[in-house]
């Protein structure tokens, strides 16, 4: 249950004065939190932080106020000059003066009543706004602030500038924020005292007050102590919730899995190659985890083509030796079929029964597969998320391998757990995620890395080519096809008309077909599953040798004898995606080429991306460059700006705090695993405030 002292922050924003449904909708657009369909709450507004300042401390007097500058003027009002009747396009002017000169305060579509009250003739007022000189005459159009001289203190001399959205006036936003701030209850400190001192952190409430009422430009910096305090709070909430999930997963541990090594050996012997050093190392780490009584939670990171699948297979063979079942879950059906095609023959040689389960197996076939899973005859099941539907009952599921985790997310991981099974978990990803992102997205996961490419892998030569040289490219492709090579041709779109001026896969296919005839295939995301599989099969078997595709083939598709990758509109793709696509070639023993076909003129970022691609094949270098060029949000496939899932923290500025938060969280849970100490209770408040309270439900006393 949420502590009632937090209720004011969890009240709907409409509870604030002056906020109705309409304004609440506008507020929802600038709130940094992921509302996931719920209404905006008062507490969400706290983290709408100013990004810059308007400094109104400049008071030069009318005569010395420069054109375009924000100034504050102390004036005496002389006279009003309303718009002539029926000519509302002529502005309403109020003339006023100070000792240096006269100024016209100018208003369009003015409300006379309001102006007469705000600027009474003969009174002293303070106004602040942007100075304009028109034909040598000073004016200020719609001053930002007008106050009576007796209330001069209420004028914000240093004014915070907030993100805005059309229809929401700064005044309304300000008023809502002030109320939200006033609603922040007195809360016990959840941070360690020594840590606060070391970082000069103010208390939570003071930090918020400081950021919303900046005294100078330093108060809107990402690295001022108030901002860092809130960033730390958020990172700590993140690390704590991930650590709670992890502790819970560990607690639900299955049993130690060990074996005599026979099945693993049989598979190793059946491989047409020897394992690389890092494959052996990764398997050793996994086998070690499996043999422990706690549950395994491990990330297997390896660049495209580094050979993760076989490491997964060896782990599953070990699970079979221990008498248990394993699943391998892929994000798409194509990938699941491909994994199955690799795994099934090898497993068969070791005497392990395998099955595939996706949305496509139906009727009797499906019943047989389900029966085999239920009675335990099937040792390894490969599939999509269909693997975890209610109808699937495992006899003894001990190991779950998830390919390409970043497409699933923590929720799926928990869903597995709530099914009542607690298998060891291995997550395979081809995205070389930098450590900071592993930490924020997965928490303190164990990581194995495949760093060396399988022997015999050839480097891929990468060239960039403007579309004007398409004819040359087509000639080269013609001769490559004549030699029996296979070519991928990637387009950004499925069909024409989605976006003007871009080549679509269907269009490119119909342009290539007349020249290359039956050798041209087509595969894209809008095709039915069966048609997609058929197109992939035909390409794999060589019936087609030029495959026009969208990015459906981005992840994991394995056609080792494909040697040319053409990426059309390469300027439109992100680095991570280009890298994944390029990884589809260079998998066999023949030299391969990647052609980045672009339509100029190229922007700065696109130019940089293409040159990074030309310069390196190292996935980690590319990931780091990607982080610099695009921000880490897109690297993880999320679209929002800033650090994904965070409202206040920015990884580029607060990475040092992340490490501290990680060890802080770990220490807290070691000493107080159920968060019941006074600090633990305070930390629960923190989890609620940052929307990480799902983790609290994992606590026994939650
Ligand atoms: P990824 O890490 O991208 O998932 P895969 O597991 O699909 O890579 O492996 C890519 C290709 O490399 C497959 O054809 C696989 O058979 C092959 N392969 C894997 N390990 C080795 C190795 N040690 N030596 C040679 N080829 C290997
Ligand atoms: Mg793979």
XYZ file of C-alpha atoms and ligand atoms in Angstrom:
730
model
C 0.000 0.000 0.000
C 1.210 3.454 -0.828
C 1.984 5.535 2.252
C -0.771 8.133 2.580
C 1.678 10.982 3.022
C 2.352 10.668 -0.713
C -1.315 11.130 -1.625
C -0.942 14.821 -2.536
C 1.576 13.862 -5.225
C -0.608 11.095 -6.585
C -3.698 13.292 -6.891
C -4.707 14.000 -10.496
C -3.353 17.279 -11.857
C -6.941 18.428 -12.264
C -7.047 18.742 -8.474
C -4.934 21.880 -8.854
C -6.571 25.298 -9.097
C -6.953 26.431 -12.669
C -6.286 22.980 -14.137
C -9.183 21.360 -15.937
C -9.237 18.401 -18.266
C -8.007 20.506 -21.172
C -4.994 21.923 -19.393
C -4.249 18.537 -17.880
C -3.991 17.177 -21.434
C -1.545 19.915 -22.339
C 0.470 19.240 -19.210
C 0.609 15.558 -20.132
C 2.561 16.529 -23.240
C 5.411 18.123 -21.366
C 5.589 15.765 -18.444
C 8.769 13.712 -18.789
C 7.272 10.584 -17.236
C 5.972 7.659 -19.236
C 2.299 8.005 -18.375
C 1.369 4.783 -20.153
C -2.214 5.892 -20.546
C -2.842 7.148 -17.020
C -3.762 10.736 -16.138
C -1.146 13.311 -15.188
C -0.581 13.530 -11.480
C 0.495 16.459 -9.375
C 3.787 14.690 -8.684
C 4.584 14.349 -12.394
C 4.823 18.123 -12.652
C 7.684 18.296 -10.177
C 10.036 16.855 -12.761
C 9.111 19.274 -15.510
C 12.344 21.170 -15.016
C 13.403 24.463 -16.585
C 15.951 24.123 -19.368
C 17.122 27.732 -19.390
C 16.676 31.131 -17.815
C 15.511 34.580 -18.707
C 17.578 37.092 -16.856
C 15.518 40.199 -16.093
C 18.105 41.860 -13.916
C 19.136 44.275 -16.644
C 17.546 47.705 -15.789
C 19.284 50.162 -18.127
C 16.453 52.716 -18.407
C 14.496 53.273 -21.635
C 17.085 55.292 -23.547
C 19.910 52.824 -22.996
C 17.917 49.626 -23.510
C 19.282 47.843 -26.595
C 17.070 46.512 -29.371
C 16.015 42.916 -28.745
C 17.254 42.768 -25.148
C 15.190 41.525 -22.220
C 14.999 44.450 -19.805
C 13.085 45.513 -16.741
C 11.869 49.127 -16.658
C 10.579 51.278 -13.811
C 7.897 53.437 -15.406
C 5.228 55.972 -14.730
C 2.083 55.537 -16.849
C 1.073 58.646 -18.834
C -1.881 57.819 -21.084
C -3.791 55.078 -22.873
C -4.413 55.138 -26.592
C -6.981 52.414 -27.418
C -7.326 51.004 -30.941
C -9.658 53.138 -33.060
C -13.177 51.692 -33.249
C -13.517 48.904 -35.777
C -9.779 48.834 -36.472
C -8.584 46.130 -34.183
C -5.489 45.585 -36.337
C -4.163 48.879 -34.963
C -2.667 48.069 -31.573
C -3.666 49.491 -28.227
C -0.835 51.637 -26.908
C -0.006 52.704 -23.398
C 2.551 55.481 -23.116
C 4.828 55.669 -20.107
C 8.159 57.237 -19.197
C 11.180 57.115 -16.927
C 13.813 59.802 -16.469
C 15.575 58.800 -19.692
C 12.652 58.843 -22.119
C 9.203 57.700 -23.241
C 8.092 54.225 -24.338
C 4.985 52.759 -25.980
C 3.738 49.529 -24.425
C 1.956 47.851 -27.302
C -0.903 45.340 -27.207
C -2.747 43.595 -30.005
C -6.354 42.541 -29.515
C -6.152 44.023 -26.059
C -8.776 43.849 -23.385
C -9.238 47.469 -22.351
C -10.575 46.678 -18.880
C -7.632 44.571 -18.047
C -5.129 47.148 -19.307
C -6.754 49.936 -17.356
C -6.451 47.894 -14.210
C -2.880 46.754 -14.869
C -1.555 50.120 -16.020
C -3.507 52.909 -14.302
C -2.593 56.412 -15.496
C -0.343 58.228 -13.056
C 0.859 55.087 -11.276
C 4.373 53.691 -11.009
C 4.773 50.230 -12.498
C 7.530 47.764 -13.256
C 7.401 46.028 -16.638
C 9.708 43.448 -18.102
C 9.979 42.175 -21.630
C 11.778 42.433 -24.935
C 12.832 45.864 -26.113
C 12.049 46.961 -29.657
C 13.137 50.096 -31.456
C 10.936 51.057 -34.360
C 12.006 54.095 -36.407
C 13.993 55.354 -33.474
C 11.023 54.962 -31.138
C 11.209 52.535 -28.227
C 8.414 50.091 -27.583
C 7.683 46.847 -25.825
C 5.104 44.536 -27.373
C 3.134 42.491 -24.843
C 5.493 42.810 -21.868
C 6.051 39.464 -20.144
C 5.377 40.974 -16.731
C 3.556 44.053 -15.484
C 3.384 44.729 -11.751
C 2.603 47.729 -9.646
C 5.705 49.352 -8.156
C 4.472 48.442 -4.692
C 4.606 44.765 -5.694
C 7.922 44.958 -7.497
C 9.310 42.157 -5.349
C 6.910 39.656 -6.942
C 8.503 40.095 -10.358
C 10.789 37.144 -11.119
C 14.113 38.745 -11.926
C 15.592 35.428 -12.913
C 12.893 33.463 -14.634
C 12.934 29.765 -15.369
C 12.027 28.741 -18.921
C 10.121 25.506 -19.186
C 9.392 23.226 -22.101
C 6.158 24.420 -23.612
C 3.542 23.046 -25.854
C 1.091 24.912 -28.052
C -1.875 26.146 -26.067
C -0.193 26.094 -22.695
C 0.827 29.524 -21.504
C 3.903 29.936 -19.317
C 1.721 31.643 -16.732
C -0.647 28.696 -16.432
C 2.264 26.278 -16.284
C 3.996 28.336 -13.622
C 0.845 28.476 -11.510
C 0.377 24.702 -11.712
C 4.024 24.065 -10.872
C 3.933 26.355 -7.857
C 0.941 24.492 -6.526
C 2.592 21.147 -7.180
C 5.670 22.313 -5.279
C 3.525 23.464 -2.383
C 2.036 19.971 -2.329
C 5.355 18.235 -1.710
C 4.973 16.721 1.752
C 7.639 16.659 4.403
C 9.560 13.485 3.713
C 12.226 11.664 5.669
C 15.664 11.644 4.040
C 16.355 8.432 2.122
C 19.913 9.209 1.133
C 22.947 8.335 3.149
C 24.173 11.336 5.114
C 27.837 10.889 4.245
C 27.029 10.576 0.582
C 24.985 13.777 0.687
C 27.836 15.626 2.298
C 30.334 14.287 -0.192
C 28.260 15.505 -3.122
C 26.866 18.637 -1.419
C 23.352 17.359 -2.081
C 20.474 19.433 -0.723
C 17.376 17.676 0.640
C 14.788 16.463 -1.894
C 12.351 19.314 -1.272
C 15.063 21.976 -1.322
C 16.480 20.563 -4.535
C 13.092 20.882 -6.222
C 12.573 24.397 -4.894
C 16.014 25.411 -6.080
C 15.552 24.055 -9.590
C 12.157 25.664 -10.010
C 13.308 29.003 -8.601
C 16.750 29.352 -10.085
C 18.876 32.185 -8.741
C 21.248 32.217 -11.680
C 22.315 30.308 -14.783
C 24.238 27.732 -12.719
C 20.915 26.502 -11.338
C 19.765 25.145 -14.676
C 23.033 23.277 -15.319
C 22.872 19.506 -15.377
C 25.766 19.360 -12.943
C 24.581 21.649 -10.200
C 24.108 19.838 -6.885
C 20.317 20.177 -6.821
C 19.923 18.627 -10.251
C 22.443 15.937 -9.394
C 20.589 15.174 -6.203
C 17.377 14.490 -8.110
C 19.253 12.570 -10.798
C 20.799 10.464 -8.076
C 17.403 9.858 -6.515
C 16.093 8.657 -9.838
C 19.093 6.454 -10.592
C 18.922 4.980 -7.121
C 15.226 4.220 -7.573
C 16.101 2.536 -10.873
C 18.949 0.475 -9.452
C 17.001 -0.437 -6.358
C 14.007 -1.658 -8.330
C 16.204 -3.688 -10.676
C 18.051 -5.141 -7.699
C 14.741 -6.086 -6.091
C 13.616 -7.820 -9.274
C 16.902 -9.605 -9.433
C 16.820 -10.634 -5.787
C 13.326 -11.968 -6.313
C 14.331 -13.880 -9.408
C 17.294 -15.324 -7.577
C 15.161 -16.325 -4.639
C 12.873 -18.250 -6.937
C 15.833 -20.271 -8.016
C 15.362 -23.665 -9.478
C 17.889 -26.327 -8.792
C 21.552 -26.628 -9.565
C 22.049 -28.085 -13.030
C 25.027 -30.212 -13.694
C 25.778 -33.082 -16.004
C 28.330 -35.604 -17.066
C 29.242 -33.610 -20.170
C 28.177 -36.296 -22.635
C 25.539 -34.341 -24.538
C 27.654 -31.197 -24.602
C 30.520 -33.278 -25.976
C 28.291 -34.892 -28.599
C 27.235 -31.480 -29.878
C 30.747 -30.135 -29.866
C 31.811 -33.162 -31.903
C 28.988 -32.604 -34.372
C 30.004 -29.012 -35.078
C 31.784 -28.507 -38.386
C 34.124 -26.019 -36.675
C 35.897 -25.532 -33.380
C 34.654 -23.048 -30.820
C 36.415 -19.719 -30.512
C 38.149 -18.855 -27.259
C 35.392 -16.536 -26.168
C 32.680 -19.052 -27.022
C 34.399 -21.568 -24.758
C 34.835 -18.970 -22.069
C 31.175 -17.898 -22.267
C 29.970 -21.485 -22.072
C 32.201 -22.123 -19.071
C 30.697 -19.094 -17.299
C 27.195 -20.242 -18.105
C 27.845 -23.833 -17.031
C 29.212 -22.469 -13.791
C 26.045 -20.432 -13.202
C 23.853 -23.405 -14.037
C 25.638 -25.543 -11.477
C 24.861 -23.070 -8.696
C 21.718 -23.196 -6.633
C 20.819 -19.536 -7.326
C 19.116 -18.670 -10.508
C 21.227 -17.584 -13.460
C 20.622 -14.119 -14.847
C 23.174 -13.575 -17.537
C 23.529 -11.455 -20.629
C 25.417 -12.943 -23.562
C 26.634 -10.051 -25.649
C 28.247 -10.670 -28.958
C 28.571 -8.792 -32.149
C 26.638 -9.956 -35.163
C 27.992 -13.280 -36.392
C 30.023 -13.913 -33.283
C 28.281 -17.256 -32.815
C 25.932 -16.840 -29.881
C 23.474 -19.496 -30.989
C 25.822 -22.388 -30.520
C 26.761 -21.176 -27.050
C 23.056 -21.179 -26.253
C 22.740 -24.676 -27.651
C 25.562 -25.959 -25.465
C 23.844 -24.460 -22.434
C 20.639 -26.234 -23.408
C 22.533 -29.502 -23.839
C 23.841 -29.089 -20.309
C 20.265 -28.572 -19.105
C 19.303 -31.802 -20.882
C 22.120 -33.625 -19.148
C 20.573 -32.471 -15.887
C 17.265 -33.905 -17.021
C 15.489 -30.592 -17.631
C 13.906 -28.790 -20.570
C 15.043 -25.578 -22.255
C 13.409 -22.980 -24.436
C 14.944 -20.535 -26.865
C 12.687 -17.581 -27.534
C 13.254 -15.375 -30.578
C 11.544 -12.055 -31.326
C 10.247 -13.087 -34.753
C 9.067 -16.220 -36.432
C 11.757 -16.012 -39.135
C 14.412 -15.965 -36.492
C 12.833 -18.775 -34.536
C 12.769 -20.962 -37.661
C 16.325 -20.135 -38.399
C 17.483 -20.984 -34.905
C 15.530 -24.189 -35.159
C 17.166 -25.091 -38.464
C 20.596 -24.673 -36.831
C 19.778 -26.368 -33.588
C 17.557 -29.310 -34.497
C 20.098 -31.368 -36.522
C 22.871 -30.840 -33.979
C 20.602 -31.721 -31.064
C 19.400 -34.797 -32.904
C 22.969 -36.024 -33.213
C 23.221 -35.781 -29.451
C 19.912 -37.578 -29.068
C 17.946 -34.574 -27.785
C 14.372 -34.184 -29.046
C 13.552 -30.697 -30.316
C 10.379 -28.890 -31.365
C 9.372 -25.515 -32.730
C 6.403 -23.569 -31.455
C 5.185 -20.308 -32.987
C 1.777 -18.954 -33.894
C 1.847 -21.007 -37.069
C 1.784 -24.558 -35.799
C -1.887 -25.522 -35.775
C -4.268 -28.371 -35.184
C -2.901 -31.823 -34.772
C 0.697 -30.759 -35.240
C 0.341 -28.262 -32.426
C -1.313 -30.797 -30.140
C 1.563 -33.190 -30.699
C 4.138 -30.529 -29.966
C 2.329 -29.511 -26.790
C 2.074 -33.142 -25.701
C 5.800 -33.654 -26.199
C 6.519 -30.582 -24.092
C 4.153 -31.684 -21.379
C 5.379 -35.250 -21.022
C 8.995 -34.149 -21.179
C 9.924 -36.055 -24.334
C 10.936 -32.760 -25.953
C 14.122 -31.449 -24.428
C 14.554 -28.217 -26.385
C 11.770 -25.989 -27.679
C 12.512 -23.095 -30.012
C 9.868 -20.487 -30.701
C 8.399 -17.039 -30.319
C 6.479 -15.666 -27.348
C 3.995 -18.458 -28.105
C 6.309 -20.474 -25.860
C 4.812 -18.786 -22.843
C 1.135 -18.965 -23.582
C -1.052 -20.599 -20.970
C -1.682 -23.699 -23.049
C 2.010 -24.597 -22.959
C 2.837 -26.706 -19.925
C 6.398 -27.767 -19.361
C 7.284 -30.912 -17.537
C 10.408 -29.350 -16.158
C 11.556 -26.076 -17.628
C 14.993 -25.243 -16.237
C 16.545 -22.878 -18.766
C 15.110 -20.037 -20.827
C 17.223 -18.343 -23.461
C 15.916 -15.115 -24.867
C 17.394 -13.832 -28.087
C 17.584 -10.070 -28.650
C 16.376 -9.073 -25.271
C 16.007 -5.363 -25.870
C 12.900 -6.046 -27.865
C 11.215 -7.731 -24.945
C 11.951 -5.782 -21.815
C 11.816 -6.509 -18.163
C 8.081 -7.122 -18.188
C 8.370 -10.248 -20.254
C 11.035 -11.440 -17.935
C 8.706 -11.065 -15.007
C 5.916 -12.707 -16.969
C 8.039 -15.819 -17.260
C 8.455 -15.783 -13.536
C 4.787 -15.370 -12.766
C 4.013 -18.462 -14.826
C 5.223 -20.349 -11.820
C 8.383 -21.501 -13.471
C 11.768 -20.201 -12.409
C 14.179 -21.217 -15.113
C 17.727 -19.999 -15.338
C 17.838 -17.102 -17.743
C 20.249 -16.317 -20.524
C 19.623 -13.245 -22.596
C 21.416 -13.030 -25.951
C 21.843 -9.693 -27.619
C 23.639 -8.623 -30.752
C 23.499 -4.982 -29.755
C 26.814 -4.120 -28.177
C 25.199 -2.158 -25.380
C 27.641 0.039 -23.452
C 27.959 -0.705 -19.770
C 25.974 2.314 -18.593
C 23.025 1.093 -20.587
C 23.326 -2.474 -19.366
C 23.147 -1.056 -15.864
C 20.132 1.166 -16.386
C 18.204 -1.305 -18.511
C 19.030 -4.595 -16.848
C 20.622 -3.677 -13.541
C 23.424 -5.680 -12.175
C 23.321 -8.536 -14.637
C 26.206 -10.881 -15.199
C 27.675 -10.424 -18.643
C 29.542 -12.765 -20.964
C 30.974 -11.334 -24.119
C 31.933 -12.938 -27.379
C 34.833 -10.800 -28.458
C 36.470 -12.764 -31.234
C 34.867 -13.607 -34.517
C 34.709 -17.217 -35.631
C 37.743 -18.330 -37.612
C 37.511 -17.898 -41.347
C 35.249 -14.870 -41.030
C 36.262 -12.322 -43.641
C 36.181 -8.583 -43.101
C 33.448 -6.835 -45.071
C 34.602 -4.115 -47.453
C 32.272 -1.154 -47.107
C 31.802 1.467 -49.800
C 29.518 4.476 -50.072
C 27.887 5.292 -53.387
C 25.553 8.121 -54.440
C 22.336 6.977 -56.174
C 23.520 8.718 -59.340
C 25.905 5.795 -59.802
C 23.187 3.176 -59.636
C 23.897 1.974 -63.188
C 27.489 1.012 -62.268
C 26.225 -0.824 -59.239
C 23.694 -2.780 -61.267
C 26.434 -3.903 -63.677
C 28.535 -5.113 -60.774
C 25.615 -6.970 -59.317
C 24.893 -8.578 -62.663
C 28.390 -10.007 -62.816
C 28.306 -11.084 -59.162
C 25.046 -12.942 -59.789
C 26.549 -14.520 -62.879
C 29.314 -15.871 -60.641
C 26.671 -17.392 -58.394
C 26.930 -14.881 -55.550
C 23.964 -13.852 -53.406
C 22.901 -10.281 -52.791
C 20.679 -8.540 -50.235
C 19.106 -5.248 -51.278
C 17.593 -3.344 -48.369
C 15.047 -0.543 -48.719
C 13.667 1.561 -45.898
C 9.993 1.163 -46.802
C 7.618 -1.592 -47.811
C 5.554 0.182 -50.420
C 5.464 3.390 -52.361
C 3.704 6.541 -51.186
C 4.419 6.185 -47.523
C 6.936 8.942 -47.842
C 7.664 10.836 -51.013
C 11.003 10.397 -52.745
C 12.009 7.211 -50.987
C 12.553 3.931 -52.738
C 10.352 1.188 -51.348
C 11.082 -2.516 -51.388
C 8.161 -3.278 -53.682
C 9.155 -0.559 -56.110
C 12.800 -1.596 -56.125
C 11.724 -5.182 -56.636
C 9.651 -4.288 -59.666
C 12.536 -2.225 -61.095
C 15.042 -5.054 -60.672
C 12.801 -7.883 -61.826
C 12.838 -7.033 -65.562
C 16.631 -7.188 -65.635
C 17.292 -10.083 -63.265
C 14.119 -12.100 -63.729
C 13.352 -15.031 -61.465
C 16.503 -14.608 -59.427
C 14.915 -11.648 -57.612
C 12.986 -12.318 -54.400
C 11.110 -10.000 -52.061
C 10.535 -10.097 -48.328
C 9.046 -7.464 -46.057
C 7.212 -7.069 -42.795
C 3.721 -6.807 -44.266
C 3.881 -10.231 -45.863
C 2.210 -13.157 -44.188
C 4.454 -15.292 -42.012
C 4.308 -18.212 -44.452
C 5.207 -16.024 -47.428
C 8.105 -14.494 -45.531
C 9.449 -17.897 -44.635
C 9.066 -19.072 -48.210
C 10.975 -16.038 -49.506
C 13.764 -16.676 -47.002
C 13.869 -20.352 -47.846
C 14.100 -19.657 -51.578
C 16.991 -17.257 -50.989
C 18.776 -19.634 -48.692
C 18.470 -22.520 -51.131
C 19.597 -20.340 -54.047
C 16.356 -20.381 -56.054
C 16.495 -16.602 -55.725
C 19.836 -14.873 -55.427
C 18.943 -11.214 -55.195
C 16.695 -10.590 -52.220
C 14.993 -7.215 -51.943
C 13.998 -6.716 -48.331
C 13.090 -4.280 -45.622
C 14.774 -4.401 -42.266
C 12.843 -7.562 -41.382
C 16.104 -9.304 -42.108
C 17.990 -7.027 -39.744
C 18.286 -9.398 -36.872
C 19.906 -12.759 -36.936
C 19.026 -13.983 -40.415
C 21.725 -16.388 -41.499
C 22.521 -17.058 -45.137
C 26.271 -17.686 -44.975
C 26.880 -17.559 -48.723
C 25.384 -14.082 -49.189
C 28.275 -11.793 -50.082
C 26.831 -8.426 -51.101
C 24.672 -6.144 -48.987
C 23.203 -3.108 -50.677
C 21.527 -0.651 -48.328
C 19.488 1.867 -50.254
C 18.901 5.248 -48.607
C 21.652 4.366 -46.182
C 21.423 7.987 -45.025
C 18.084 7.129 -43.449
C 19.328 4.384 -41.184
C 20.860 4.666 -37.749
C 24.303 3.284 -37.044
C 23.122 0.347 -34.986
C 20.805 -0.686 -37.772
C 23.419 -0.292 -40.498
C 25.758 -2.402 -38.440
C 23.173 -5.123 -37.908
C 22.358 -5.153 -41.603
C 25.977 -5.310 -42.678
C 26.430 -8.240 -40.326
C 24.202 -10.304 -42.612
C 27.156 -10.672 -44.990
C 30.730 -11.725 -44.324
C 29.470 -14.876 -42.670
C 30.931 -17.380 -45.073
C 34.408 -17.948 -46.413
C 34.118 -15.584 -49.423
C 35.041 -11.890 -49.356
C 31.991 -9.682 -48.903
C 30.980 -6.131 -49.713
C 28.534 -3.715 -48.199
C 27.334 -0.909 -50.470
C 25.836 2.090 -48.707
C 23.756 3.676 -51.418
C 22.777 7.187 -50.466
C 20.767 10.030 -51.830
C 22.540 13.346 -51.342
C 22.948 15.950 -50.127
C 23.935 14.381 -46.831
C 23.432 16.111 -43.504
C 26.242 16.291 -40.984
C 25.096 13.344 -38.888
C 24.432 11.137 -41.894
C 27.881 11.924 -43.285
C 29.445 11.001 -39.973
C 27.456 7.783 -39.720
C 28.443 6.614 -43.173
C 32.094 7.359 -42.517
C 32.007 5.466 -39.213
C 30.606 2.518 -41.141
C 33.373 2.766 -43.713
C 36.056 3.008 -41.041
C 35.212 0.224 -38.644
C 33.473 -3.092 -38.193
C 33.925 -3.115 -34.444
C 30.471 -3.233 -32.895
C 31.553 -1.604 -29.669
C 33.197 1.314 -31.439
C 30.048 1.711 -33.509
C 27.845 1.583 -30.417
C 29.870 4.285 -28.723
C 29.712 6.489 -31.826
C 26.014 5.847 -32.026
C 25.626 6.949 -28.449
C 27.393 10.190 -29.291
C 25.439 10.821 -32.458
C 21.971 9.864 -31.415
C 21.636 9.683 -27.673
C 21.188 6.403 -25.941
C 17.395 6.368 -26.262
C 17.430 5.281 -29.835
C 20.175 2.768 -29.265
C 17.838 0.802 -27.085
C 15.091 1.246 -29.634
C 13.066 3.674 -27.579
C 12.000 6.886 -29.157
C 11.806 9.457 -26.415
C 14.527 12.026 -26.093
C 16.934 11.954 -23.225
C 17.823 8.844 -21.337
C 15.161 6.188 -21.802
C 12.929 5.671 -18.824
C 14.379 8.632 -16.943
C 12.810 11.946 -16.111
C 15.652 13.811 -14.492
C 18.859 11.853 -14.987
C 20.877 12.239 -18.191
C 23.394 9.489 -18.630
C 25.805 11.717 -20.531
C 26.007 14.031 -17.499
C 25.316 11.692 -14.593
C 27.077 8.440 -15.465
C 29.319 8.748 -12.402
C 26.228 8.790 -10.189
C 24.961 5.626 -11.829
C 27.906 3.597 -10.553
C 27.435 5.007 -7.069
C 23.696 4.299 -7.154
C 24.412 0.742 -8.182
C 26.654 -0.009 -5.227
C 24.402 1.978 -2.897
C 21.405 -0.144 -3.945
C 23.346 -3.314 -3.514
C 24.520 -2.341 -0.044
C 21.061 -1.287 1.081
C 19.551 -4.612 0.051
C 22.334 -6.565 1.680
C 21.616 -4.896 4.988
C 17.890 -4.496 4.656
C 16.557 -6.872 1.995
C 12.906 -6.144 2.763
C 13.300 -2.369 3.161
C 11.924 -2.313 6.683
C 14.537 -0.194 8.478
C 13.838 3.553 8.786
C 15.995 4.194 5.733
C 14.325 1.294 3.966
C 10.896 2.802 4.636
C 12.115 6.127 3.283
C 13.480 4.390 0.185
C 10.047 2.940 -0.458
C 8.797 6.512 -0.731
C 11.529 7.161 -3.259
C 10.424 4.177 -5.350
C 6.859 5.488 -5.393
C 7.916 8.994 -6.300
C 9.824 7.769 -9.336
C 7.184 5.281 -10.401
C 9.296 2.229 -9.575
C 6.806 0.901 -7.077
C 6.110 -2.288 -9.042
C 9.272 -3.530 -7.369
C 7.796 -2.931 -3.911
C 5.182 -5.554 -4.579
C 8.005 -8.065 -4.792
C 8.822 -7.477 -1.143
C 7.351 -9.860 1.379
C 6.044 -7.038 3.469
C 5.134 -4.966 0.399
P 25.099 -14.504 -33.917
O 26.021 -14.254 -32.780
O 24.971 -13.338 -34.837
O 23.762 -15.026 -33.466
P 25.273 -17.056 -35.077
O 25.166 -17.829 -33.841
O 24.064 -16.931 -35.924
O 25.808 -15.608 -34.750
O 26.487 -17.624 -35.895
C 26.780 -17.105 -37.160
C 27.404 -18.163 -38.039
O 28.677 -18.498 -37.547
C 26.618 -19.445 -38.096
O 26.573 -19.848 -39.426
C 27.414 -20.404 -37.246
O 27.266 -21.723 -37.687
C 28.813 -19.910 -37.448
N 29.723 -20.162 -36.329
C 29.443 -20.073 -35.017
N 30.534 -20.349 -34.276
C 31.549 -20.596 -35.139
C 32.949 -20.944 -34.986
N 33.490 -21.062 -33.782
N 33.667 -21.123 -36.098
C 33.115 -20.984 -37.325
N 31.817 -20.676 -37.537
C 31.037 -20.478 -36.463
Mg 21.810 -14.714 -33.506
